[in-house]
Coordinates of C-alpha atoms in Angstrom, one line a residue:
M603 CA 115.8 96.8 60.6
P604 CA 112.5 96.2 58.7
A605 CA 110.3 99.4 58.6
G606 CA 106.4 99.5 59.1
N607 CA 104.2 98.0 61.9
V608 CA 105.9 97.6 65.2
L609 CA 104.9 94.0 65.8
P610 CA 107.1 92.6 63.1
D611 CA 109.7 94.7 64.3
L612 CA 109.3 93.1 67.8
Y613 CA 109.8 89.7 66.4
Y614 CA 112.8 90.9 64.4
I615 CA 114.3 92.1 67.5
R616 CA 113.7 88.9 69.3
D617 CA 115.4 86.8 66.7
R618 CA 118.2 89.2 66.0
Y619 CA 119.1 90.0 69.6
W620 CA 117.9 86.9 71.5
L621 CA 115.2 89.0 73.2
S622 CA 113.6 86.9 76.0
I623 CA 109.9 85.8 75.5
S624 CA 108.9 87.5 78.8
L625 CA 110.3 90.8 77.6
L626 CA 108.7 90.6 74.3
R627 CA 105.4 89.9 75.9
H628 CA 105.8 93.2 77.8
L629 CA 106.6 95.1 74.3
V630 CA 103.7 93.6 72.7
R631 CA 101.4 94.3 75.6
I632 CA 102.3 97.9 75.6
Y633 CA 101.8 98.0 71.8
T634 CA 98.3 96.2 71.9
D635 CA 96.9 98.0 75.2
Y636 CA 98.3 101.4 74.5
S637 CA 99.0 101.9 70.8
G638 CA 95.8 104.2 70.5
S639 CA 97.3 106.6 72.9
L640 CA 101.0 106.3 72.3
R641 CA 100.9 106.0 68.4
L642 CA 104.0 103.7 68.7
T643 CA 105.9 103.5 65.6
S644 CA 108.9 101.3 64.5
Q645 CA 111.5 103.5 66.2
L646 CA 113.3 101.4 68.6
Y647 CA 116.1 102.3 71.0
L648 CA 118.5 99.5 71.8
V649 CA 120.1 99.6 75.0
R650 CA 123.2 97.6 75.5
Q651 CA 123.0 95.1 78.3
H652 CA 125.2 92.1 79.5
Y653 CA 123.1 88.9 79.7
I654 CA 123.7 85.3 80.5
L655 CA 122.4 83.3 77.4
P656 CA 121.3 79.6 77.5
G657 CA 124.0 77.3 78.4
G658 CA 125.7 79.7 80.9
T659 CA 127.6 81.7 78.1
S660 CA 128.1 85.4 79.1
V661 CA 127.8 87.7 76.0
A662 CA 126.7 91.4 75.5
Y663 CA 123.7 91.8 73.4
S664 CA 121.0 94.3 72.9
K665 CA 117.8 94.5 74.8
S666 CA 115.2 96.6 73.0
A667 CA 113.0 99.1 74.6
V668 CA 110.1 100.5 72.8
L669 CA 110.2 104.2 73.0
H670 CA 108.3 107.0 71.2
Q671 CA 110.1 110.3 70.8
H672 CA 110.5 110.5 74.6
N673 CA 112.4 108.7 77.3
M674 CA 111.4 105.6 79.2
S675 CA 109.9 107.5 82.1
T676 CA 107.5 109.2 79.6
L677 CA 106.5 105.9 78.4
R678 CA 105.9 104.5 81.9
T679 CA 103.9 107.6 82.7
S680 CA 101.9 107.3 79.6
F681 CA 100.8 103.7 80.0
A682 CA 100.5 104.1 83.7
K683 CA 97.7 106.6 83.2
H684 CA 96.0 104.4 80.7
R685 CA 95.8 101.0 82.7
K686 CA 92.7 99.4 82.1
P687 CA 90.4 98.3 85.1
C688 CA 90.6 94.6 85.9
D689 CA 88.1 92.0 84.9
L690 CA 85.8 90.2 87.2
P691 CA 87.2 86.9 88.6
T692 CA 86.8 84.0 86.0
T693 CA 84.0 81.8 86.4
E694 CA 86.2 78.6 86.6
S695 CA 89.4 78.4 88.3
T696 CA 92.3 75.9 88.8
K697 CA 91.9 73.5 91.6
S698 CA 93.6 74.6 94.8
F699 CA 94.8 72.0 97.2
W700 CA 93.3 74.1 100.0
H701 CA 89.6 73.6 98.4
K702 CA 90.0 69.8 98.3
D703 CA 87.8 69.5 101.5
P704 CA 85.4 72.3 100.9
S705 CA 82.7 73.4 103.5
A706 CA 79.3 71.7 102.7
L707 CA 77.6 74.6 104.3
L708 CA 79.3 77.4 102.4
L709 CA 79.4 75.8 98.8
G710 CA 76.8 77.6 96.9
H711 CA 75.5 79.3 99.8
R712 CA 73.0 81.9 99.8
S713 CA 71.2 82.9 103.0
T714 CA 68.1 83.9 101.4
R715 CA 66.8 82.8 97.8
D716 CA 66.7 86.6 96.8
L717 CA 69.1 89.3 97.3
P718 CA 68.0 91.7 100.1
K719 CA 66.8 95.2 98.7
T720 CA 68.6 97.2 101.5
A721 CA 71.4 96.6 104.0
D722 CA 73.4 98.6 106.6
V723 CA 76.6 97.3 105.3
V724 CA 77.5 95.4 102.2
V725 CA 80.9 93.8 102.2
I726 CA 82.3 92.6 98.9
G727 CA 84.7 89.8 99.0
S728 CA 84.6 86.8 101.3
G729 CA 88.4 86.0 101.7
I730 CA 90.2 86.6 105.1
T731 CA 89.9 90.3 104.8
G732 CA 86.1 90.5 104.1
T733 CA 85.4 87.7 106.6
S734 CA 87.3 89.8 109.2
V735 CA 85.1 92.8 108.3
A736 CA 81.9 90.8 108.7
H737 CA 83.1 89.0 112.1
H738 CA 84.2 92.6 113.7
L739 CA 81.0 94.2 112.6
L740 CA 78.7 91.3 114.0
T741 CA 80.5 89.9 117.1
G742 CA 82.4 91.2 120.1
G743 CA 79.7 91.8 122.8
E744 CA 76.4 93.6 123.0
S745 CA 75.9 96.8 121.0
D746 CA 73.0 99.1 120.5
Q747 CA 73.9 99.2 116.8
K748 CA 72.3 96.3 115.1
I749 CA 73.7 95.8 111.7
D750 CA 72.1 94.2 108.8
L751 CA 75.2 92.9 106.7
V752 CA 75.4 91.3 103.5
L753 CA 78.6 89.5 102.2
L754 CA 78.8 89.3 98.4
E755 CA 81.2 86.8 96.8
A756 CA 81.6 86.6 92.9
R757 CA 82.4 82.7 93.4
E758 CA 82.4 80.3 96.1
A759 CA 83.2 81.6 99.5
C760 CA 87.1 82.0 100.0
W761 CA 87.8 81.1 96.5
G762 CA 90.2 83.8 95.7
A763 CA 93.6 84.6 96.9
T764 CA 93.2 83.5 100.6
G765 CA 92.0 80.0 99.4
R766 CA 95.0 79.9 96.8
N767 CA 97.9 81.3 99.0
G768 CA 100.9 79.5 100.3
G769 CA 99.8 78.7 103.8
H770 CA 102.5 80.8 105.2
C771 CA 102.0 83.4 107.9
Q772 CA 105.0 85.4 108.9
P773 CA 105.5 88.8 110.4
V774 CA 108.3 90.4 108.5
F775 CA 110.0 93.0 110.4
F776 CA 112.7 94.0 107.9
E777 CA 110.5 94.9 104.9
H778 CA 109.8 98.4 106.2
P779 CA 112.8 99.0 108.7
H780 CA 112.3 102.6 108.9
D781 CA 108.8 102.2 110.1
P782 CA 108.4 99.9 113.1
S783 CA 104.8 100.4 113.4
I784 CA 104.3 98.1 110.4
G785 CA 106.4 95.3 112.0
H786 CA 104.4 95.9 115.3
F787 CA 101.2 95.6 113.4
E788 CA 102.1 92.4 111.7
L789 CA 103.2 90.9 115.0
K790 CA 99.8 91.9 116.5
N791 CA 97.8 90.5 113.7
F792 CA 99.8 87.2 114.1
E793 CA 99.0 87.0 117.7
T794 CA 95.5 88.0 117.2
L795 CA 95.0 85.2 114.6
Q796 CA 96.7 82.7 116.9
S797 CA 94.4 83.6 119.9
L798 CA 91.4 83.4 117.8
I799 CA 92.3 79.8 116.6
D800 CA 93.0 78.7 120.0
E801 CA 89.7 80.3 121.5
K802 CA 87.6 78.7 118.8
D803 CA 89.6 75.3 118.4
I804 CA 89.7 75.9 114.8
D805 CA 91.2 73.0 113.0
C806 CA 93.3 74.7 110.4
E807 CA 96.8 73.1 110.9
F808 CA 98.2 76.2 112.6
V809 CA 101.6 75.5 113.8
T810 CA 104.1 77.9 115.1
Q811 CA 107.7 77.6 114.0
P812 CA 110.7 79.8 113.0
G813 CA 110.8 81.4 109.5
V814 CA 113.9 81.6 107.3
R815 CA 114.2 84.1 104.6
S816 CA 117.2 83.1 102.7
V817 CA 119.0 85.4 100.0
F818 CA 120.7 84.3 96.9
S819 CA 122.2 87.4 95.5
R820 CA 124.8 89.9 97.0
G821 CA 122.6 92.7 96.4
H822 CA 119.8 91.1 98.4
L823 CA 122.2 90.2 101.1
D824 CA 123.5 93.7 101.3
Q825 CA 119.9 95.0 101.7
A826 CA 119.2 92.5 104.4
E827 CA 122.2 93.5 106.3
Q828 CA 121.2 97.2 106.0
A829 CA 117.6 96.4 107.0
V830 CA 118.4 94.4 110.1
H831 CA 121.0 97.2 111.1
V832 CA 118.1 99.8 110.8
V833 CA 115.6 97.7 112.8
Q834 CA 118.1 97.3 115.6
K835 CA 118.5 101.0 115.8
N836 CA 114.8 101.9 115.3
A837 CA 113.1 98.9 117.1
P838 CA 115.3 96.7 119.2
E839 CA 112.2 95.0 120.5
L840 CA 111.5 93.5 117.1
A841 CA 115.2 93.0 116.2
S842 CA 115.4 90.6 119.1
R843 CA 113.2 88.4 117.2
M844 CA 115.4 87.9 114.3
R845 CA 119.1 87.3 113.4
L846 CA 121.0 87.5 110.1
V847 CA 123.0 84.3 109.4
T848 CA 125.8 84.1 106.9
D849 CA 127.8 81.3 108.4
R850 CA 128.1 78.3 105.8
D851 CA 127.6 75.6 108.3
E852 CA 124.7 77.4 110.0
L853 CA 122.9 77.8 106.6
S854 CA 123.5 74.2 105.9
G855 CA 121.6 73.4 109.2
L856 CA 118.8 75.7 108.3
R857 CA 118.5 73.6 105.0
V858 CA 119.6 76.5 102.6
P859 CA 123.3 75.4 102.1
T860 CA 123.3 77.3 98.6
A861 CA 122.1 80.6 100.1
L862 CA 124.6 83.5 100.6
G863 CA 122.8 84.3 103.9
A864 CA 119.3 84.1 105.8
I865 CA 117.3 86.2 108.3
V866 CA 115.7 83.8 110.8
T867 CA 112.8 85.0 112.6
N868 CA 111.7 83.3 115.8
I869 CA 107.9 83.8 115.0
A870 CA 106.0 82.4 112.0
A871 CA 103.4 79.7 111.2
R872 CA 102.0 77.4 108.7
M873 CA 98.2 77.0 108.3
W874 CA 95.3 75.9 106.1
P875 CA 93.8 79.3 105.2
Y876 CA 90.7 78.2 103.8
K877 CA 89.5 76.2 106.8
F878 CA 90.2 79.0 109.1
V879 CA 87.9 81.4 107.0
A880 CA 85.4 78.7 106.4
R881 CA 85.0 78.2 110.3
I882 CA 84.4 82.0 110.8
L883 CA 82.0 82.1 108.0
E884 CA 80.1 79.1 109.4
D885 CA 80.0 80.5 112.9
L886 CA 78.4 83.6 111.4
I887 CA 75.9 81.7 109.6
T888 CA 74.9 79.5 112.4
S889 CA 75.1 81.9 115.4
T890 CA 72.1 83.2 117.2
K891 CA 74.1 85.9 119.1
L892 CA 75.1 88.2 116.5
N893 CA 74.8 92.2 116.7
G894 CA 72.5 92.1 113.8
T895 CA 72.0 89.8 110.7
F896 CA 74.4 88.0 108.5
N897 CA 73.4 87.2 104.9
L898 CA 75.9 85.5 102.7
Q899 CA 75.5 85.5 99.1
T900 CA 78.0 83.4 97.0
L901 CA 78.1 83.2 93.1
T902 CA 77.1 86.9 93.1
P903 CA 79.7 89.3 91.4
V904 CA 79.2 92.9 91.9
T905 CA 79.3 94.7 88.5
E906 CA 78.9 98.4 89.5
L907 CA 78.6 101.0 92.5
A908 CA 76.5 103.8 92.1
S909 CA 74.8 106.5 94.5
E910 CA 71.4 107.4 95.2
V911 CA 69.8 110.2 97.5
H912 CA 66.7 109.1 99.4
R913 CA 65.0 111.5 102.0
D914 CA 68.2 113.5 102.3
Q915 CA 70.2 110.3 102.9
D916 CA 72.9 109.0 100.8
F917 CA 73.2 105.4 99.8
V918 CA 75.4 103.2 97.6
L919 CA 73.7 101.1 95.1
V920 CA 75.4 97.8 94.9
K921 CA 74.5 96.3 91.4
T922 CA 74.6 92.6 90.5
E923 CA 73.1 90.4 87.9
R924 CA 70.7 89.2 90.5
G925 CA 69.6 92.6 91.6
T926 CA 70.6 95.8 93.4
I927 CA 71.1 96.3 97.1
K928 CA 70.8 99.8 98.6
A929 CA 73.4 100.0 101.3
K930 CA 74.4 102.7 104.0
K931 CA 78.1 101.7 103.7
V932 CA 80.1 99.5 101.6
V933 CA 83.3 97.8 102.5
L934 CA 85.4 96.5 99.5
A935 CA 87.6 93.5 100.4
T936 CA 88.4 92.9 96.7
N937 CA 92.3 93.0 96.7
A938 CA 93.4 92.3 93.0
Y939 CA 90.0 92.9 91.6
T940 CA 89.4 96.4 93.2
S941 CA 89.8 98.4 90.0
H942 CA 86.8 96.5 88.4
L943 CA 84.5 98.6 90.8
L944 CA 87.0 101.5 91.2
P945 CA 88.7 102.3 88.0
Q946 CA 90.5 105.1 89.7
M947 CA 92.6 102.3 91.6
S948 CA 93.8 100.9 88.4
D949 CA 97.2 102.4 88.7
L950 CA 97.5 101.8 92.5
I951 CA 96.5 98.2 92.8
V952 CA 97.6 95.9 90.0
P953 CA 96.6 92.1 89.5
C954 CA 99.5 89.7 89.9
R955 CA 99.0 86.0 89.2
G956 CA 101.0 83.7 91.5
Q957 CA 101.3 80.0 91.1
M958 CA 101.4 77.2 93.6
S959 CA 102.0 73.4 94.1
A960 CA 101.5 70.6 96.5
L961 CA 104.4 68.3 96.2
K962 CA 105.2 64.7 97.3
P963 CA 108.2 65.1 99.5
F964 CA 111.4 63.0 98.6
P965 CA 112.7 60.7 101.6
S966 CA 115.3 63.3 102.4
V967 CA 112.5 65.7 103.5
S968 CA 110.3 63.2 105.1
G969 CA 109.6 61.7 108.6
E970 CA 112.2 62.8 110.9
D971 CA 114.0 64.6 108.1
R972 CA 111.0 66.9 107.4
L973 CA 111.5 70.7 107.3
R974 CA 111.3 72.3 110.7
T975 CA 110.8 75.9 109.5
S976 CA 109.0 77.9 106.7
F977 CA 111.0 79.4 104.0
G978 CA 111.2 82.5 101.7
F979 CA 113.7 82.4 98.9
S980 CA 114.8 85.9 97.6
G981 CA 117.1 87.1 94.8
D982 CA 117.4 88.7 91.5
G983 CA 114.2 87.9 90.0
L984 CA 113.5 85.2 92.8
D985 CA 110.6 85.5 95.2
D986 CA 109.6 81.9 96.3
Y987 CA 108.0 80.5 99.5
L988 CA 107.7 77.2 101.1
I989 CA 106.0 75.3 104.0
Q990 CA 105.5 71.6 104.8
R991 CA 102.4 70.1 105.9
P992 CA 102.2 67.7 108.9
N993 CA 103.8 64.2 108.4
E994 CA 100.4 62.5 109.4
S995 CA 98.7 64.4 106.7
G996 CA 101.0 63.7 103.9
A997 CA 103.8 66.2 104.5
H998 CA 103.2 68.0 101.2
L999 CA 105.8 70.6 100.3
M1000 CA 103.5 73.6 99.6
F1001 CA 105.8 75.6 97.3
G1002 CA 105.0 78.8 95.4
G1003 CA 106.6 81.5 93.3
G1004 CA 108.6 81.2 90.1
R1005 CA 107.2 84.4 88.6
Q1006 CA 110.2 85.1 86.7
H1007 CA 109.4 82.1 84.5
G1008 CA 105.9 83.0 83.2
P1009 CA 103.5 86.1 82.9
S1010 CA 102.0 87.3 86.1
L1011 CA 101.5 91.0 86.3
G1012 CA 98.4 92.4 85.0
I1013 CA 96.8 89.0 84.6
T1014 CA 93.4 88.4 86.4
N1015 CA 92.5 84.9 85.3
D1016 CA 93.3 81.9 87.7
N1017 CA 91.9 79.4 85.4
Q1018 CA 95.2 78.7 83.8
L1019 CA 98.7 77.2 84.7
D1020 CA 101.9 78.4 83.3
Q1021 CA 103.6 75.1 82.5
K1022 CA 107.2 76.5 82.6
T1023 CA 106.4 77.9 86.1
A1024 CA 104.9 74.4 87.0
S1025 CA 108.1 72.7 86.0
Y1026 CA 110.3 75.1 88.0
L1027 CA 108.2 74.6 91.2
R1028 CA 108.3 70.8 90.8
G1029 CA 112.2 70.8 90.4
R1030 CA 113.6 73.9 92.2
L1031 CA 113.5 72.7 95.7
V1032 CA 116.0 69.8 94.7
D1033 CA 118.7 72.4 94.0
V1034 CA 117.8 75.1 96.5
L1035 CA 117.7 72.5 99.4
N1036 CA 120.5 70.6 98.0
L1037 CA 118.6 67.2 98.1
P1038 CA 120.5 64.0 97.4
E1039 CA 117.7 62.8 95.0
G1040 CA 118.8 65.4 92.6
G1041 CA 121.8 63.3 91.4
E1042 CA 124.0 65.0 88.8
K1043 CA 124.0 68.8 89.0
T1044 CA 123.5 69.0 85.4
S1045 CA 120.3 67.1 85.4
W1046 CA 116.8 68.3 86.3
T1047 CA 114.9 66.3 88.9
E1048 CA 111.2 67.0 89.7
M1049 CA 109.0 66.0 92.5
D1050 CA 105.4 64.7 91.9
A1051 CA 102.7 67.4 92.3
T1052 CA 99.3 66.3 93.7
H1053 CA 97.9 69.9 93.0
E1054 CA 99.0 72.8 90.8
W1055 CA 97.1 76.1 90.8
T1056 CA 97.1 79.9 90.4
G1057 CA 95.7 82.8 92.4
I1058 CA 95.5 86.4 91.9
M1059 CA 97.2 88.9 94.3
G1060 CA 96.8 92.6 94.5
Y1061 CA 100.0 94.4 94.3
S1062 CA 100.2 97.9 95.5
R1063 CA 102.0 100.8 93.9
D1064 CA 103.8 101.9 97.1
E1065 CA 104.0 98.3 98.5
R1066 CA 101.6 98.9 101.3
P1067 CA 97.8 98.0 101.7
W1068 CA 95.2 100.6 101.2
I1069 CA 92.9 100.8 104.1
G1070 CA 90.2 103.3 104.9
A1071 CA 87.5 105.7 103.5
L1072 CA 87.7 106.4 99.8
P1073 CA 88.2 110.0 99.1
A1074 CA 86.6 111.7 96.1
E1075 CA 89.7 111.2 94.0
L1076 CA 89.1 107.3 94.0
S1077 CA 85.3 107.3 94.2
P1078 CA 84.0 110.5 92.5
S1079 CA 80.4 109.1 91.9
L1080 CA 79.9 107.9 95.5
P1081 CA 78.8 109.7 98.5
P1082 CA 81.7 110.8 100.8
G1083 CA 82.4 108.4 103.7
S1084 CA 80.2 105.8 102.4
T1085 CA 82.8 103.3 100.9
Y1086 CA 85.7 101.7 102.6
L1087 CA 88.5 99.7 101.2
A1088 CA 91.0 97.1 102.5
A1089 CA 93.1 95.8 99.6
G1090 CA 96.4 95.8 98.0
F1091 CA 98.4 93.4 100.1
T1092 CA 101.2 92.6 97.4
G1093 CA 101.4 88.9 98.3
H1094 CA 101.9 89.5 102.1
G1095 CA 98.1 89.2 103.2
M1096 CA 98.4 86.7 106.0
P1097 CA 100.4 88.9 108.5
N1098 CA 97.9 92.0 107.7
T1099 CA 94.5 91.1 106.4
W1100 CA 92.7 90.2 109.6
L1101 CA 93.4 93.4 111.5
C1102 CA 93.2 95.4 108.3
G1103 CA 89.6 94.1 108.1
K1104 CA 88.9 94.9 111.5
A1105 CA 90.2 98.4 110.9
A1106 CA 87.7 98.8 107.9
A1107 CA 85.0 97.3 110.0
V1108 CA 85.5 99.8 112.9
M1109 CA 85.6 102.8 110.5
A1110 CA 82.3 101.7 108.9
K1111 CA 80.7 101.1 112.2
E1112 CA 81.7 104.4 113.6
S1113 CA 80.6 106.2 110.5
L1114 CA 77.2 104.6 110.9
E1115 CA 77.0 105.9 114.4
G1116 CA 77.7 109.4 113.3
A1117 CA 81.6 109.9 113.3
N1118 CA 83.3 111.6 110.5
V1119 CA 85.9 110.0 108.4
D1120 CA 88.8 111.4 110.5
E1121 CA 87.3 110.4 113.8
A1122 CA 86.5 107.0 112.6
S1123 CA 90.1 106.5 111.4
V1124 CA 91.7 107.6 114.8
I1125 CA 89.4 105.0 116.6
A1126 CA 90.4 102.3 114.2
S1127 CA 94.0 103.1 114.7
R1128 CA 93.6 103.0 118.5
E1129 CA 91.8 99.6 118.4
T1130 CA 93.9 97.9 115.9
G1131 CA 97.4 99.7 115.8
L1132 CA 96.8 100.2 112.0
P1133 CA 99.8 102.0 110.8
E1134 CA 99.5 105.6 109.3
A1135 CA 101.2 104.3 106.2
Y1136 CA 98.4 102.1 105.5
K1137 CA 95.6 104.7 105.4
I1138 CA 94.3 106.1 102.4
S1139 CA 94.6 109.9 101.8
K1140 CA 95.1 112.2 98.8
K1141 CA 98.5 113.0 99.9
R1142 CA 99.4 109.3 99.6
I1143 CA 97.7 108.9 96.4
D1144 CA 99.7 111.6 94.9
A1145 CA 102.9 110.4 96.3
A1146 CA 102.3 106.7 95.0
M1147 CA 101.7 108.1 91.6
E1148 CA 105.2 109.7 91.5
L1149 CA 106.6 106.1 91.9
E1150 CA 107.2 103.7 89.2
D1151 CA 104.3 101.7 87.8
V1152 CA 104.0 98.3 89.3
E1153 CA 104.4 96.4 86.0
A1154 CA 107.5 98.5 85.2
K1155 CA 109.0 97.5 88.6
G1156 CA 108.1 93.8 87.7
W1157 CA 109.7 94.3 84.3
A1158 CA 112.8 95.2 85.8
E1159 CA 112.9 92.3 88.4
T1160 CA 112.2 90.0 85.6
D1161 CA 115.1 91.2 83.7
R1162 CA 117.4 90.9 86.7
G1163 CA 116.2 87.4 87.2
A1164 CA 116.9 86.6 83.5
R1165 CA 120.6 87.6 84.1
A1166 CA 120.9 85.7 87.4
K1167 CA 123.1 82.5 87.2
R1168 CA 120.6 80.1 88.7
P1169 CA 120.6 76.4 87.2
F1170 CA 117.1 76.5 85.9
T1171 CA 117.1 79.9 84.4
S1172 CA 118.7 78.8 81.0
G1173 CA 115.9 76.4 80.7
F1174 CA 113.4 79.1 79.6
A1175 CA 113.3 81.7 76.7

């Protein structure tokens, strides 16, 4: 092997050992981001692995893992501790289907020409979480506490993950089978959204339907069976809402004939997420019956949080290029971008770029043959999701995922598409739904896409959202009890965010009225059912940091996907 700089060695390894480009990117990223702290050399340990090469040929070859003079866990620990805070959202972004009919009131909206100098509460982020915070602080009946609230958004309102997601809302009762409180919370969140949409008659294509989570690997099927068994034991009331299907004929009837099994849940929905959020924000702007004042400032990225003491009272200084707001309380609904303002969160919430498509359906999934459920597709390296819009509105197949085919973890820009992922999304449904338009199984048939876009999710290190007041470990420069967080939804925001936002709002409001952090947390739990597992604490932070880094877990999943025998896998390096 050539000696010297590690980068030539990496390319040598790629050429010599058929190293996948995705794995090479990880190695190069480790080198370029952390070489200063790790002082990587050309020493490489070659770990024998069994892989599936292009063309389906099964051979043994070497996968390289860059190590210093320590083991892989040392490497993970080293680069986890040195993860960089994320960037601000990019100014430009790919064009989401959900933004094709934007609210005229919200585009470029600034309630006042200049930023207010002060506010009781500043909320950062105008997706569904931040909108929920504002809604619950300013509505809900008469209150002696009148709140001056400013909502700041780096781009247009609801232009981040909520306006870029899959339009899929499904409580998942089997993801955390040993903690039924999470399933109950997601169910309550779903029912609360449904009631609010009905109450306000919001035109956002909200339609309830069953959800089908299909699995395509034996390992995932075993996990599904175990999870269902645990839920049946721990929470039979939740278990009654789902069933595991492995019968081949029934799987075909569910439109997933190539799956090994599926968990069918009797409660899920499809919706137009931007239209829901837009309506709530429009009502806040136009209402004359708020418990205070609402000021929305779009195109105003927050660059820094600092503290100030004035007349023995602590304030948070919310700094932007347009000026600074002195706030009593701040709520961050910043999800993937949280570490830009809270660098200590860099290891706990990691950005992850997802990709979506709006596909014109083939005749076999049109009209009376349209899909009657929402879908998730899980397997080795596989995490895709699908809904179908109403027939009268084009019946687009809203399909997302394909992260095993392009870079995703650690990426904060949604102004680019990954073309390999785009091709996968255009063609994968022909195979997974076994559509007759596919013709010969050796060929690749793609649907036409009307829109293709990306969005940035926030992946939590322990796979649960982070909700509550920030302890000193995460905000050493900010006053205790001044700053609240609701973020880290790991691509599963729709069944969580509305009530997580309410919980953060309750905590901030109770704190304004004199409650301490613990008292406010108890009240928020009582009003929302917020799981204890979602709450921020030093104990949880320490436990999370003992877990594997988010990117390391994603790397392992990508490797598993590279080895899986799926028809399209061999089409990518």
